[in-house]
Amino acid sequence: APLALLPQVLRVFETRDVNGLSIYTWGGLTVLNVLWTTYGFVHKDKPIVIASSLIAILDAAIVVGILMYGG
């Protein structure tokens, strides 16, 4: 799943085009994946921790791109 977000992250930072991207959506996804990461830590479920933390990082990168280039 984290690999599926990589093209979007690359597009944001290569083209600086954030038209059509919602900071609320990507911010919400970041928060949800941080919560899933926390759940994984609590339940000692390594695959959930790894996948959710990677997704949260990529989601957060998109939020940063929206803030940087959303002008």
Short mmCIF file of N, CA, C and O in Angstrom, two decimals:
data_model
loop_
_atom_site.label_atom_id
_atom_site.label_comp_id
_atom_site.label_asym_id
_atom_site.label_seq_id
_atom_site.Cartn_x
_atom_site.Cartn_y
_atom_site.Cartn_z
N ALA A 1 0.81 -1.21 0.00
CA ALA A 1 0.00 0.00 0.00
C ALA A 1 0.85 1.28 0.00
O ALA A 1 0.50 2.22 -0.69
N PRO A 2 1.95 1.32 0.76
CA PRO A 2 2.74 2.55 0.72
C PRO A 2 3.28 2.87 -0.68
O PRO A 2 3.36 4.04 -1.05
N LEU A 3 3.59 1.84 -1.45
CA LEU A 3 4.12 2.08 -2.80
C LEU A 3 3.08 2.74 -3.71
O LEU A 3 3.45 3.43 -4.66
N ALA A 4 1.81 2.53 -3.42
CA ALA A 4 0.76 3.12 -4.24
C ALA A 4 0.74 4.64 -4.11
O ALA A 4 0.29 5.34 -5.02
N LEU A 5 1.21 5.17 -3.00
CA LEU A 5 1.23 6.63 -2.79
C LEU A 5 2.45 7.31 -3.36
O LEU A 5 2.45 8.52 -3.56
N LEU A 6 3.48 6.55 -3.60
CA LEU A 6 4.74 7.13 -4.06
C LEU A 6 4.60 7.97 -5.34
O LEU A 6 5.15 9.08 -5.40
N PRO A 7 3.86 7.53 -6.36
CA PRO A 7 3.72 8.37 -7.55
C PRO A 7 3.06 9.73 -7.25
O PRO A 7 3.44 10.74 -7.84
N GLN A 8 2.10 9.76 -6.33
CA GLN A 8 1.44 11.02 -5.98
C GLN A 8 2.43 11.95 -5.28
O GLN A 8 2.48 13.14 -5.58
N VAL A 9 3.22 11.42 -4.37
CA VAL A 9 4.22 12.23 -3.66
C VAL A 9 5.23 12.78 -4.66
O VAL A 9 5.56 13.97 -4.63
N LEU A 10 5.73 11.93 -5.54
CA LEU A 10 6.70 12.38 -6.54
C LEU A 10 6.11 13.45 -7.45
O LEU A 10 6.76 14.44 -7.77
N ARG A 11 4.86 13.27 -7.85
CA ARG A 11 4.20 14.25 -8.72
C ARG A 11 4.11 15.60 -8.04
O ARG A 11 4.38 16.64 -8.65
N VAL A 12 3.73 15.61 -6.78
CA VAL A 12 3.59 16.87 -6.05
C VAL A 12 4.92 17.62 -6.02
O VAL A 12 4.98 18.82 -6.29
N PHE A 13 6.00 16.92 -5.70
CA PHE A 13 7.28 17.60 -5.55
C PHE A 13 8.02 17.83 -6.86
O PHE A 13 8.83 18.76 -6.94
N GLU A 14 7.74 17.05 -7.88
CA GLU A 14 8.38 17.29 -9.17
C GLU A 14 7.69 18.39 -9.95
O GLU A 14 8.34 19.22 -10.57
N THR A 15 6.35 18.40 -9.94
CA THR A 15 5.61 19.38 -10.74
C THR A 15 5.17 20.59 -9.93
O THR A 15 4.79 21.60 -10.51
N ARG A 16 5.17 20.46 -8.61
CA ARG A 16 4.67 21.50 -7.70
C ARG A 16 3.21 21.83 -7.97
O ARG A 16 2.74 22.91 -7.67
N ASP A 17 2.50 20.89 -8.56
CA ASP A 17 1.08 21.06 -8.88
C ASP A 17 0.25 20.34 -7.82
O ASP A 17 0.28 19.11 -7.73
N VAL A 18 -0.48 21.11 -7.05
CA VAL A 18 -1.33 20.52 -6.01
C VAL A 18 -2.81 20.79 -6.27
O VAL A 18 -3.64 20.60 -5.38
N ASN A 19 -3.12 21.21 -7.49
CA ASN A 19 -4.52 21.43 -7.84
C ASN A 19 -5.30 20.13 -7.71
O ASN A 19 -4.85 19.08 -8.16
N GLY A 20 -6.44 20.21 -7.08
CA GLY A 20 -7.28 19.04 -6.92
C GLY A 20 -6.97 18.22 -5.68
O GLY A 20 -7.65 17.24 -5.40
N LEU A 21 -5.93 18.60 -4.94
CA LEU A 21 -5.59 17.89 -3.70
C LEU A 21 -6.15 18.66 -2.52
O LEU A 21 -5.95 19.86 -2.40
N SER A 22 -6.81 17.96 -1.63
CA SER A 22 -7.41 18.58 -0.46
C SER A 22 -6.54 18.36 0.77
O SER A 22 -6.23 17.22 1.12
N ILE A 23 -6.16 19.46 1.41
CA ILE A 23 -5.37 19.34 2.63
C ILE A 23 -6.16 18.64 3.73
O ILE A 23 -5.59 17.93 4.56
N TYR A 24 -7.48 18.81 3.72
CA TYR A 24 -8.31 18.17 4.74
C TYR A 24 -8.32 16.65 4.56
O TYR A 24 -8.23 15.89 5.52
N THR A 25 -8.41 16.21 3.33
CA THR A 25 -8.39 14.78 3.05
C THR A 25 -7.04 14.18 3.42
O THR A 25 -6.97 13.18 4.14
N TRP A 26 -5.96 14.76 2.94
CA TRP A 26 -4.63 14.21 3.19
C TRP A 26 -4.24 14.36 4.65
O TRP A 26 -3.58 13.49 5.21
N GLY A 27 -4.66 15.46 5.28
CA GLY A 27 -4.41 15.62 6.72
C GLY A 27 -5.16 14.57 7.52
O GLY A 27 -4.62 13.97 8.46
N GLY A 28 -6.41 14.32 7.14
CA GLY A 28 -7.21 13.29 7.82
C GLY A 28 -6.60 11.91 7.65
O GLY A 28 -6.56 11.11 8.60
N LEU A 29 -6.14 11.61 6.44
CA LEU A 29 -5.50 10.32 6.20
C LEU A 29 -4.22 10.17 7.03
O LEU A 29 -3.92 9.09 7.54
N THR A 30 -3.48 11.26 7.17
CA THR A 30 -2.27 11.23 8.00
C THR A 30 -2.62 10.88 9.44
O THR A 30 -2.01 9.99 10.05
N VAL A 31 -3.63 11.56 9.99
CA VAL A 31 -4.05 11.31 11.37
C VAL A 31 -4.53 9.87 11.53
O VAL A 31 -4.15 9.18 12.49
N LEU A 32 -5.34 9.40 10.60
CA LEU A 32 -5.84 8.02 10.70
C LEU A 32 -4.71 6.99 10.67
O LEU A 32 -4.74 6.00 11.41
N ASN A 33 -3.71 7.22 9.83
CA ASN A 33 -2.61 6.27 9.76
C ASN A 33 -1.69 6.36 10.98
O ASN A 33 -1.11 5.35 11.37
N VAL A 34 -1.60 7.52 11.59
CA VAL A 34 -0.88 7.62 12.86
C VAL A 34 -1.62 6.81 13.92
O VAL A 34 -1.01 6.10 14.73
N LEU A 35 -2.95 6.90 13.91
CA LEU A 35 -3.75 6.11 14.86
C LEU A 35 -3.57 4.61 14.62
O LEU A 35 -3.45 3.83 15.58
N TRP A 36 -3.56 4.18 13.36
CA TRP A 36 -3.32 2.77 13.05
C TRP A 36 -1.93 2.33 13.50
O TRP A 36 -1.75 1.22 13.99
N THR A 37 -0.95 3.21 13.34
CA THR A 37 0.40 2.91 13.81
C THR A 37 0.41 2.71 15.32
O THR A 37 1.02 1.75 15.83
N THR A 38 -0.29 3.58 16.02
CA THR A 38 -0.41 3.46 17.47
C THR A 38 -1.08 2.14 17.84
O THR A 38 -0.63 1.44 18.75
N TYR A 39 -2.13 1.80 17.15
CA TYR A 39 -2.83 0.53 17.37
C TYR A 39 -1.85 -0.64 17.19
O TYR A 39 -1.82 -1.58 17.98
N GLY A 40 -1.05 -0.58 16.14
CA GLY A 40 -0.08 -1.64 15.88
C GLY A 40 0.95 -1.77 16.99
O GLY A 40 1.31 -2.88 17.38
N PHE A 41 1.41 -0.62 17.51
CA PHE A 41 2.35 -0.66 18.63
C PHE A 41 1.71 -1.29 19.86
O PHE A 41 2.32 -2.13 20.53
N VAL A 42 0.49 -0.86 20.17
CA VAL A 42 -0.20 -1.37 21.36
C VAL A 42 -0.40 -2.89 21.27
O VAL A 42 -0.23 -3.61 22.26
N HIS A 43 -0.74 -3.36 20.09
CA HIS A 43 -1.02 -4.79 19.91
C HIS A 43 0.20 -5.58 19.42
O HIS A 43 0.07 -6.76 19.07
N LYS A 44 1.35 -4.90 19.36
CA LYS A 44 2.60 -5.54 18.93
C LYS A 44 2.45 -6.26 17.59
O LYS A 44 2.88 -7.39 17.41
N ASP A 45 1.82 -5.55 16.65
CA ASP A 45 1.58 -6.10 15.32
C ASP A 45 2.50 -5.38 14.32
O ASP A 45 2.18 -4.30 13.82
N LYS A 46 3.65 -5.99 14.08
CA LYS A 46 4.69 -5.36 13.27
C LYS A 46 4.24 -4.98 11.86
O LYS A 46 4.56 -3.88 11.40
N PRO A 47 3.49 -5.83 11.13
CA PRO A 47 3.07 -5.42 9.78
C PRO A 47 2.19 -4.16 9.78
O PRO A 47 2.34 -3.32 8.90
N ILE A 48 1.32 -4.03 10.77
CA ILE A 48 0.49 -2.82 10.85
C ILE A 48 1.35 -1.61 11.15
O ILE A 48 1.17 -0.54 10.55
N VAL A 49 2.30 -1.75 12.06
CA VAL A 49 3.19 -0.63 12.40
C VAL A 49 3.97 -0.19 11.17
O VAL A 49 4.03 1.01 10.86
N ILE A 50 4.55 -1.13 10.47
CA ILE A 50 5.39 -0.78 9.32
C ILE A 50 4.56 -0.13 8.21
O ILE A 50 4.89 0.96 7.73
N ALA A 51 3.48 -0.78 7.81
CA ALA A 51 2.67 -0.25 6.71
C ALA A 51 2.04 1.09 7.07
O ALA A 51 2.11 2.05 6.29
N SER A 52 1.46 1.18 8.24
CA SER A 52 0.76 2.41 8.63
C SER A 52 1.73 3.57 8.83
O SER A 52 1.41 4.71 8.47
N SER A 53 2.89 3.30 9.38
CA SER A 53 3.84 4.39 9.56
C SER A 53 4.38 4.88 8.22
O SER A 53 4.53 6.09 8.01
N LEU A 54 4.64 3.97 7.29
CA LEU A 54 5.09 4.40 5.96
C LEU A 54 4.02 5.21 5.24
O LEU A 54 4.31 6.24 4.61
N ILE A 55 2.79 4.76 5.34
CA ILE A 55 1.69 5.50 4.71
C ILE A 55 1.53 6.87 5.35
O ILE A 55 1.32 7.87 4.66
N ALA A 56 1.63 6.93 6.68
CA ALA A 56 1.51 8.22 7.38
C ALA A 56 2.60 9.19 6.94
O ALA A 56 2.33 10.38 6.74
N ILE A 57 3.81 8.69 6.76
CA ILE A 57 4.91 9.54 6.31
C ILE A 57 4.63 10.08 4.90
O ILE A 57 4.82 11.28 4.63
N LEU A 58 4.15 9.22 4.02
CA LEU A 58 3.86 9.67 2.65
C LEU A 58 2.67 10.63 2.63
O LEU A 58 2.69 11.62 1.89
N ASP A 59 1.64 10.34 3.44
CA ASP A 59 0.51 11.26 3.54
C ASP A 59 0.98 12.62 4.04
O ASP A 59 0.58 13.67 3.51
N ALA A 60 1.82 12.61 5.06
CA ALA A 60 2.34 13.87 5.61
C ALA A 60 3.17 14.62 4.58
O ALA A 60 3.14 15.85 4.51
N ALA A 61 3.91 13.89 3.74
CA ALA A 61 4.70 14.54 2.69
C ALA A 61 3.78 15.26 1.70
O ALA A 61 4.09 16.37 1.25
N ILE A 62 2.65 14.67 1.41
CA ILE A 62 1.69 15.33 0.51
C ILE A 62 1.12 16.57 1.18
O ILE A 62 0.97 17.62 0.54
N VAL A 63 0.82 16.49 2.47
CA VAL A 63 0.33 17.66 3.20
C VAL A 63 1.38 18.78 3.16
O VAL A 63 1.05 19.94 2.89
N VAL A 64 2.64 18.43 3.36
CA VAL A 64 3.72 19.43 3.28
C VAL A 64 3.77 20.03 1.88
O VAL A 64 3.90 21.26 1.73
N GLY A 65 3.64 19.21 0.86
CA GLY A 65 3.64 19.71 -0.51
C GLY A 65 2.48 20.65 -0.77
O GLY A 65 2.65 21.70 -1.42
N ILE A 66 1.31 20.32 -0.24
CA ILE A 66 0.15 21.20 -0.41
C ILE A 66 0.40 22.54 0.27
O ILE A 66 0.10 23.60 -0.27
N LEU A 67 0.98 22.49 1.46
CA LEU A 67 1.28 23.74 2.18
C LEU A 67 2.35 24.56 1.47
O LEU A 67 2.26 25.79 1.42
N MET A 68 3.33 23.89 0.90
CA MET A 68 4.43 24.60 0.23
C MET A 68 4.00 25.20 -1.11
O MET A 68 4.39 26.31 -1.46
N TYR A 69 3.21 24.45 -1.87
CA TYR A 69 2.92 24.84 -3.25
C TYR A 69 1.48 25.28 -3.48
O TYR A 69 1.11 25.62 -4.60
N GLY A 70 0.68 25.26 -2.43
CA GLY A 70 -0.72 25.61 -2.57
C GLY A 70 -1.00 27.09 -2.70
O GLY A 70 -2.09 27.50 -3.06
N GLY A 71 0.00 27.89 -2.40
CA GLY A 71 0.01 29.32 -2.52
C GLY A 71 -1.26 29.98 -2.35
O GLY A 71 -1.73 30.97 -2.37
#
